[in-house]
Amino acid sequence: MTQSAVTIDTQRPGIPFTRLSFVELRKSFDTRAGRWFTISILILAFAAMLIQTFLVPAGAAQDLNDMALVQNSLLGIFVPIIPILLVTQEWGQRTALVTFSLEPRRGRVVLAKLVASALVVLGVLIVSVVIAVLGTALAGGLRGIEVDWNLSAQMLRNIFIGNAIATLLGFGIALLLMNSPAAIVTYFVYMFVVPTVLNVAGAFLDWFKDIVPWIDFASAQEPLLDSGGMSGEEWAQLVTSSLLWVGVPLAFGIWRWLRTEVK
Amino acid sequence: MITVENLTKTYGQYRAVDDVSFVCRPGQVTGFLGPNGAGKSTTMRIIAGLTPADSGSTTIGGVRYHDIPNPGTQVGVLLDASAQHGGRTGREVLTVGARTMGLPASRVDEMLELVSLSASESKRRLRDYSLGMRQRLGIAHALLGDPKILILDEPANGLDPAGIHWMRTLLRTYADRGGTVLLSSHLLHEVEIIADELIVIGRGRIVAEGTKEELLHAAGTYVKAVPEHTEQLRSALDAAGIAVVVREDGLQTEASADEVGRAAAAAQVALAELRRADGAGLEDMFLSLTSDTQREQPTTGVQS
């Protein structure tokens, strides 16, 4: 056999990014954990819609906007877990060994995972809006409530922004911790413990109290869904707190993803 | 062709790989043999670009792994058959690989057939696979993209004797078609069956390399005299300056069979056996080559 028979072909086309992204999308659904997590949160959202449609006093929350808001506030809690599961499976199940053998340029893999996560989250959001429409129709049709079909464009945009931040948050924590239970626990600490600690600290320290709104990530998101809209200062606070709590872990997480030795 | 040059990797104070150089040529199955923790896996991970080396270089066909476009279609890598998602089915694992490499779905069925995983087995989840089945699936995954080069870490681990012979035939055919194979093992008898070339590693350093025949020959000559001449044989060889050790009911020496035969004839010693030290000799060689580098040493004890 001649040597030329085994020369590496450096002119061959690499793996196109879209293909890589679709593979990652497939990986979000081809295990029971990934598939059922997404299905479960949608079932939960559907159940919430039924409660809102049939059990809440008539006219209190059956407008389409109300429906969409409830859907979002429920799903919003779980959205960051979608990227967490997709990223940490590579380390928990050690499939990174195979993934990086097939695509050694890890930066492309991490981007493909982000695209796949975003697509899943977008899909969940679209389904949740469909559920909200269904709930509104049921309330109007079966209970005979006079419902408002207006869907605020501003609210939709803010829901989109909120979920984009949530996706990046889960993504960053997952990259940084490389372990699903740790990442999920950290995420809940982020959402429920950190705001409390910050506010307690603010109550004792006067100088800190003024800083809290700028670094309290959970509270800075709340005005996103206010009907009154966000003030300039509130936008600025959303940006600063997100940079701190989402940007920093994401930056270190990507650095770790690119550098970690795969065993 | 896989080329490894002066490769060194340390973890803190521990030198996992110490100035390792070797070449794997097309048409040959190169066995990478060494006790557990000798540095085989680390070396292979460095070749596949998963672990950065401290110094030295590794190339495949003259190219760094990172620079190989769609590497799965050019280099088949199996580093750990158990490093797959336990919740995926065997078929799904291959499908994900095939999709990544841009291969038709029919390739998955071909590979399943090649490694003798049945349709029902391919639908089971990996966590329900035996180690032997995982190895077969791992081989199928490595061969998916029809690569010309294979890098397999402990592929025979968990295979039964029939499985090891199956792998021998598979890799032999592959190498005969011009493929290059590097496979590791910590078991001599596996490598003895499968490989042509041997690279023996202990504590991060290469301690021997060559063809199986060369290394076998290095194990020396076994000689046995008829019972009444046992003592005379010993003194005749001593007189000829041939160093010997007692093995079984005969003697073993590093001298060639010719030298031993002449010395025995000169002393008029009747021989019952004179031959090349056999497979057990290779085993002795493996043990002796690695005895000062392996862990099971009674005198080592706990070190600080």
Short mmCIF file of N, CA and C in Angstrom, two decimals, chain A residues 1-16 19-20 22-24 26-36 85-86 88-90 92-106 113 258-263, chain B residues 1 9 11 26-27 42 45 48-52 60-63 65-75 77 79-80 82-89 92 95-102 125 127 141 145 148-149 175-180:
data_model
loop_
_atom_site.label_atom_id
_atom_site.label_comp_id
_atom_site.label_asym_id
_atom_site.label_seq_id
_atom_site.Cartn_x
_atom_site.Cartn_y
_atom_site.Cartn_z
N MET A 1 0.83 -1.21 0.00
CA MET A 1 0.00 0.00 0.00
C MET A 1 0.86 1.26 0.00
N THR A 2 0.42 2.22 -0.77
CA THR A 2 1.21 3.44 -0.85
C THR A 2 0.81 4.41 0.26
N GLN A 3 1.74 5.26 0.57
CA GLN A 3 1.51 6.24 1.63
C GLN A 3 0.34 7.15 1.28
N SER A 4 0.19 7.45 -0.02
CA SER A 4 -0.83 8.41 -0.43
C SER A 4 -2.23 7.93 -0.08
N ALA A 5 -2.35 6.60 0.08
CA ALA A 5 -3.67 6.05 0.41
C ALA A 5 -4.18 6.56 1.75
N VAL A 6 -3.30 7.03 2.60
CA VAL A 6 -3.76 7.43 3.93
C VAL A 6 -3.49 8.90 4.22
N THR A 7 -3.16 9.66 3.21
CA THR A 7 -2.94 11.08 3.44
C THR A 7 -4.26 11.74 3.82
N ILE A 8 -4.17 12.63 4.77
CA ILE A 8 -5.36 13.35 5.21
C ILE A 8 -5.75 14.38 4.16
N ASP A 9 -7.02 14.45 3.86
CA ASP A 9 -7.53 15.41 2.89
C ASP A 9 -7.92 16.70 3.60
N THR A 10 -7.09 17.73 3.43
CA THR A 10 -7.37 18.99 4.14
C THR A 10 -8.30 19.89 3.34
N GLN A 11 -8.62 19.46 2.12
CA GLN A 11 -9.50 20.29 1.27
C GLN A 11 -10.97 19.89 1.42
N ARG A 12 -11.19 18.78 2.09
CA ARG A 12 -12.58 18.30 2.27
C ARG A 12 -13.40 19.37 3.00
N PRO A 13 -14.69 19.53 2.67
CA PRO A 13 -15.48 20.52 3.40
C PRO A 13 -15.67 20.12 4.87
N GLY A 14 -15.64 21.12 5.73
CA GLY A 14 -15.87 20.85 7.15
C GLY A 14 -17.35 20.62 7.41
N ILE A 15 -17.71 20.53 8.68
CA ILE A 15 -19.11 20.30 9.03
C ILE A 15 -19.85 21.64 9.00
N PRO A 16 -20.88 21.78 8.15
CA PRO A 16 -21.60 23.07 8.10
C PRO A 16 -22.27 23.37 9.45
N ARG A 19 -25.82 22.07 10.08
CA ARG A 19 -25.91 20.63 10.37
C ARG A 19 -25.58 20.37 11.84
N LEU A 20 -24.53 21.06 12.29
CA LEU A 20 -24.12 20.92 13.69
C LEU A 20 -25.26 21.34 14.63
N PHE A 22 -28.50 21.35 13.98
CA PHE A 22 -29.61 20.38 13.95
C PHE A 22 -29.27 19.13 14.75
N VAL A 23 -28.00 18.73 14.73
CA VAL A 23 -27.58 17.59 15.54
C VAL A 23 -27.80 17.91 17.02
N GLU A 24 -27.43 19.13 17.41
CA GLU A 24 -27.61 19.52 18.81
C GLU A 24 -29.10 19.58 19.16
N ARG A 26 -31.37 17.74 17.86
CA ARG A 26 -31.76 16.34 18.00
C ARG A 26 -31.38 15.82 19.39
N LYS A 27 -30.20 16.24 19.85
CA LYS A 27 -29.73 15.76 21.16
C LYS A 27 -30.59 16.28 22.31
N SER A 28 -31.35 17.36 22.08
CA SER A 28 -32.23 17.85 23.15
C SER A 28 -33.45 16.97 23.31
N PHE A 29 -33.71 16.14 22.31
CA PHE A 29 -34.95 15.35 22.36
C PHE A 29 -34.74 13.84 22.29
N ASP A 30 -33.51 13.39 22.06
CA ASP A 30 -33.35 11.96 21.84
C ASP A 30 -33.05 11.16 23.10
N THR A 31 -33.18 11.80 24.27
CA THR A 31 -33.10 11.03 25.52
C THR A 31 -34.39 11.29 26.27
N ARG A 32 -34.72 10.35 27.16
CA ARG A 32 -35.96 10.52 27.91
C ARG A 32 -35.94 11.81 28.72
N ALA A 33 -34.80 12.09 29.36
CA ALA A 33 -34.72 13.28 30.22
C ALA A 33 -35.02 14.54 29.42
N GLY A 34 -34.36 14.69 28.29
CA GLY A 34 -34.53 15.89 27.49
C GLY A 34 -35.93 16.02 26.94
N ARG A 35 -36.43 14.91 26.38
CA ARG A 35 -37.75 14.93 25.74
C ARG A 35 -38.84 15.21 26.77
N TRP A 36 -38.79 14.45 27.87
CA TRP A 36 -39.87 14.57 28.85
C TRP A 36 -39.83 15.84 29.66
N LEU A 85 -29.67 21.28 30.47
CA LEU A 85 -29.66 19.84 30.15
C LEU A 85 -28.86 19.56 28.89
N LEU A 86 -28.98 20.43 27.90
CA LEU A 86 -28.29 20.19 26.63
C LEU A 86 -26.77 20.31 26.78
N THR A 88 -24.94 20.19 29.85
CA THR A 88 -24.28 19.33 30.86
C THR A 88 -24.30 17.86 30.47
N GLN A 89 -25.18 17.44 29.56
CA GLN A 89 -25.17 16.02 29.17
C GLN A 89 -23.82 15.62 28.59
N GLU A 90 -23.13 16.56 27.97
CA GLU A 90 -21.84 16.24 27.37
C GLU A 90 -20.82 15.82 28.42
N GLY A 92 -21.75 15.09 31.92
CA GLY A 92 -22.31 14.08 32.82
C GLY A 92 -22.23 12.70 32.20
N GLN A 93 -22.49 12.61 30.90
CA GLN A 93 -22.46 11.32 30.22
C GLN A 93 -21.15 11.15 29.45
N ARG A 94 -20.26 12.11 29.57
CA ARG A 94 -18.92 12.07 28.95
C ARG A 94 -18.97 11.97 27.42
N THR A 95 -20.09 12.40 26.83
CA THR A 95 -20.17 12.34 25.38
C THR A 95 -19.30 13.41 24.72
N ALA A 96 -18.79 14.36 25.53
CA ALA A 96 -17.91 15.39 24.97
C ALA A 96 -16.73 14.73 24.24
N LEU A 97 -16.32 13.58 24.76
CA LEU A 97 -15.23 12.82 24.15
C LEU A 97 -15.53 12.54 22.67
N VAL A 98 -16.77 12.15 22.40
CA VAL A 98 -17.17 11.86 21.02
C VAL A 98 -17.46 13.16 20.26
N THR A 99 -18.20 14.04 20.90
CA THR A 99 -18.59 15.30 20.25
C THR A 99 -17.37 16.07 19.76
N PHE A 100 -16.36 16.19 20.63
CA PHE A 100 -15.17 16.97 20.25
C PHE A 100 -14.23 16.20 19.33
N SER A 101 -14.37 14.88 19.28
CA SER A 101 -13.57 14.13 18.29
C SER A 101 -14.13 14.40 16.90
N LEU A 102 -15.46 14.55 16.83
CA LEU A 102 -16.08 14.77 15.52
C LEU A 102 -16.00 16.23 15.10
N GLU A 103 -15.97 17.14 16.04
CA GLU A 103 -15.80 18.57 15.72
C GLU A 103 -14.84 19.17 16.75
N PRO A 104 -13.54 19.15 16.43
CA PRO A 104 -12.55 19.64 17.40
C PRO A 104 -12.65 21.15 17.65
N ARG A 105 -13.31 21.87 16.76
CA ARG A 105 -13.43 23.31 16.98
C ARG A 105 -14.59 23.53 17.94
N ARG A 106 -14.23 23.59 19.21
CA ARG A 106 -15.26 23.59 20.26
C ARG A 106 -16.13 24.82 20.24
N LYS A 113 -24.92 24.63 20.16
CA LYS A 113 -25.76 24.32 21.32
C LYS A 113 -26.63 25.52 21.70
N LEU A 258 -13.97 25.87 26.27
CA LEU A 258 -12.93 25.82 25.24
C LEU A 258 -11.65 25.17 25.75
N ARG A 259 -11.42 25.29 27.06
CA ARG A 259 -10.12 24.87 27.59
C ARG A 259 -10.10 23.50 28.26
N THR A 260 -11.23 23.09 28.81
CA THR A 260 -11.23 21.89 29.66
C THR A 260 -10.73 20.65 28.91
N GLU A 261 -9.88 19.91 29.59
CA GLU A 261 -9.40 18.66 29.03
C GLU A 261 -10.53 17.64 29.11
N VAL A 262 -10.76 16.95 28.01
CA VAL A 262 -11.85 15.99 27.96
C VAL A 262 -11.32 14.62 28.33
N LYS A 263 -11.91 14.00 29.34
CA LYS A 263 -11.44 12.67 29.75
C LYS A 263 -12.54 11.64 29.67
N MET B 1 -0.89 7.53 8.42
CA MET B 1 0.29 7.46 9.28
C MET B 1 0.12 8.38 10.49
N LYS B 9 3.57 15.14 28.79
CA LYS B 9 2.40 15.71 29.48
C LYS B 9 2.54 15.44 30.97
N TYR B 11 0.89 16.14 34.92
CA TYR B 11 -0.21 16.61 35.76
C TYR B 11 0.41 16.94 37.11
N PRO B 26 0.75 2.81 7.70
CA PRO B 26 -0.39 2.20 7.01
C PRO B 26 -0.14 0.72 6.74
N GLY B 27 -1.20 -0.04 6.73
CA GLY B 27 -1.09 -1.46 6.46
C GLY B 27 -0.73 -2.29 7.69
N THR B 42 -3.75 8.83 27.76
CA THR B 42 -3.37 10.24 27.67
C THR B 42 -2.76 10.51 26.30
N ARG B 45 -5.49 10.53 23.71
CA ARG B 45 -6.32 11.73 23.79
C ARG B 45 -5.60 12.93 23.20
N ALA B 48 -5.85 12.83 19.49
CA ALA B 48 -7.18 13.21 19.02
C ALA B 48 -7.52 14.66 19.40
N GLY B 49 -6.56 15.39 19.91
CA GLY B 49 -6.77 16.81 20.17
C GLY B 49 -7.66 17.12 21.36
N LEU B 50 -7.87 16.13 22.25
CA LEU B 50 -8.76 16.35 23.38
C LEU B 50 -8.01 16.81 24.61
N THR B 51 -6.72 16.54 24.65
CA THR B 51 -5.88 16.92 25.77
C THR B 51 -4.69 17.68 25.20
N PRO B 52 -4.40 18.87 25.73
CA PRO B 52 -3.23 19.59 25.21
C PRO B 52 -1.94 18.98 25.77
N ILE B 60 -1.37 13.45 12.14
CA ILE B 60 -1.94 12.33 11.41
C ILE B 60 -1.83 12.68 9.94
N GLY B 61 -1.09 11.85 9.19
CA GLY B 61 -0.83 12.17 7.79
C GLY B 61 -0.20 13.55 7.65
N GLY B 62 0.57 13.96 8.65
CA GLY B 62 1.25 15.25 8.60
C GLY B 62 0.42 16.43 9.05
N VAL B 63 -0.83 16.16 9.48
CA VAL B 63 -1.74 17.25 9.83
C VAL B 63 -2.13 17.13 11.31
N TYR B 65 -4.64 17.15 14.38
CA TYR B 65 -6.03 16.70 14.41
C TYR B 65 -7.00 17.87 14.24
N HIS B 66 -6.70 18.98 14.91
CA HIS B 66 -7.58 20.16 14.86
C HIS B 66 -7.78 20.70 13.44
N ASP B 67 -6.79 20.42 12.57
CA ASP B 67 -6.85 20.98 11.22
C ASP B 67 -7.47 20.01 10.22
N ILE B 68 -7.98 18.88 10.69
CA ILE B 68 -8.60 17.92 9.78
C ILE B 68 -10.06 18.30 9.61
N PRO B 69 -10.48 18.61 8.37
CA PRO B 69 -11.89 18.94 8.16
C PRO B 69 -12.77 17.69 8.30
N ASN B 70 -13.90 17.83 8.95
CA ASN B 70 -14.81 16.71 9.20
C ASN B 70 -14.02 15.46 9.61
N PRO B 71 -13.30 15.53 10.75
CA PRO B 71 -12.33 14.49 11.08
C PRO B 71 -12.91 13.07 11.19
N GLY B 72 -14.20 12.98 11.54
CA GLY B 72 -14.79 11.65 11.68
C GLY B 72 -14.76 10.84 10.40
N THR B 73 -14.69 11.52 9.25
CA THR B 73 -14.66 10.82 7.98
C THR B 73 -13.23 10.46 7.57
N GLN B 74 -12.25 10.88 8.37
CA GLN B 74 -10.86 10.59 8.01
C GLN B 74 -10.12 9.82 9.09
N VAL B 75 -10.51 10.03 10.34
CA VAL B 75 -9.88 9.32 11.45
C VAL B 75 -10.99 8.78 12.34
N VAL B 77 -12.15 7.38 15.79
CA VAL B 77 -11.63 7.44 17.15
C VAL B 77 -12.59 6.73 18.11
N LEU B 79 -12.29 6.29 22.13
CA LEU B 79 -11.45 6.49 23.31
C LEU B 79 -12.04 5.85 24.54
N ASP B 80 -13.36 5.75 24.60
CA ASP B 80 -13.99 5.09 25.74
C ASP B 80 -15.39 4.68 25.32
N SER B 82 -17.69 3.50 26.90
CA SER B 82 -18.75 3.81 27.86
C SER B 82 -19.08 5.30 27.89
N ALA B 83 -18.31 6.11 27.18
CA ALA B 83 -18.57 7.55 27.16
C ALA B 83 -19.64 7.87 26.13
N GLN B 84 -20.83 7.32 26.36
CA GLN B 84 -21.98 7.61 25.51
C GLN B 84 -23.17 7.81 26.43
N HIS B 85 -24.16 8.55 25.96
CA HIS B 85 -25.31 8.82 26.81
C HIS B 85 -26.10 7.54 27.07
N GLY B 86 -26.24 7.17 28.34
CA GLY B 86 -26.92 5.93 28.70
C GLY B 86 -28.37 5.88 28.27
N GLY B 87 -28.95 7.05 28.00
CA GLY B 87 -30.37 7.10 27.64
C GLY B 87 -30.61 7.00 26.14
N ARG B 88 -29.53 7.01 25.35
CA ARG B 88 -29.72 6.88 23.91
C ARG B 88 -29.65 5.41 23.52
N THR B 89 -30.36 5.07 22.46
CA THR B 89 -30.26 3.71 21.95
C THR B 89 -28.98 3.61 21.12
N GLU B 92 -29.43 5.27 17.90
CA GLU B 92 -29.44 6.74 17.99
C GLU B 92 -28.01 7.29 18.10
N THR B 95 -26.72 7.28 14.76
CA THR B 95 -27.42 8.27 13.94
C THR B 95 -26.88 9.68 14.21
N VAL B 96 -26.67 9.99 15.49
CA VAL B 96 -26.12 11.31 15.83
C VAL B 96 -24.75 11.48 15.15
N GLY B 97 -23.92 10.41 15.21
CA GLY B 97 -22.60 10.48 14.57
C GLY B 97 -22.73 10.66 13.06
N ALA B 98 -23.64 9.88 12.44
CA ALA B 98 -23.80 9.94 10.99
C ALA B 98 -24.31 11.31 10.56
N ARG B 99 -25.25 11.85 11.33
CA ARG B 99 -25.77 13.19 11.00
C ARG B 99 -24.67 14.23 11.09
N THR B 100 -23.86 14.14 12.15
CA THR B 100 -22.77 15.11 12.33
C THR B 100 -21.82 15.07 11.13
N MET B 101 -21.49 13.85 10.71
CA MET B 101 -20.53 13.72 9.61
C MET B 101 -21.17 13.94 8.25
N GLY B 102 -22.52 13.99 8.21
CA GLY B 102 -23.22 14.19 6.94
C GLY B 102 -23.31 12.92 6.12
N ARG B 125 -31.34 0.79 25.06
CA ARG B 125 -30.57 1.94 25.54
C ARG B 125 -29.18 1.49 25.97
N ARG B 127 -27.46 2.11 28.50
CA ARG B 127 -27.24 1.71 29.88
C ARG B 127 -27.56 0.24 30.08
N HIS B 141 -19.04 3.03 15.54
CA HIS B 141 -19.00 4.49 15.51
C HIS B 141 -17.70 4.98 14.89
N GLY B 145 -17.61 6.80 9.38
CA GLY B 145 -17.24 7.73 8.31
C GLY B 145 -16.26 7.15 7.32
N LYS B 148 -9.55 6.25 7.10
CA LYS B 148 -8.39 5.46 6.70
C LYS B 148 -7.49 5.17 7.90
N ILE B 149 -7.81 5.82 9.00
CA ILE B 149 -6.97 5.69 10.20
C ILE B 149 -7.88 5.42 11.39
N ALA B 175 -6.41 -3.20 7.84
CA ALA B 175 -5.01 -2.82 7.61
C ALA B 175 -4.54 -3.31 6.24
N ASP B 176 -5.00 -4.50 5.84
CA ASP B 176 -4.60 -5.03 4.53
C ASP B 176 -5.07 -4.13 3.40
N ARG B 177 -6.15 -3.40 3.62
CA ARG B 177 -6.63 -2.47 2.61
C ARG B 177 -5.88 -1.14 2.65
N GLY B 178 -4.87 -1.07 3.51
CA GLY B 178 -4.07 0.15 3.56
C GLY B 178 -4.37 1.04 4.74
N GLY B 179 -5.26 0.58 5.61
CA GLY B 179 -5.61 1.38 6.78
C GLY B 179 -4.51 1.37 7.83
N THR B 180 -4.52 2.39 8.67
CA THR B 180 -3.57 2.49 9.78
C THR B 180 -4.35 2.28 11.06
#
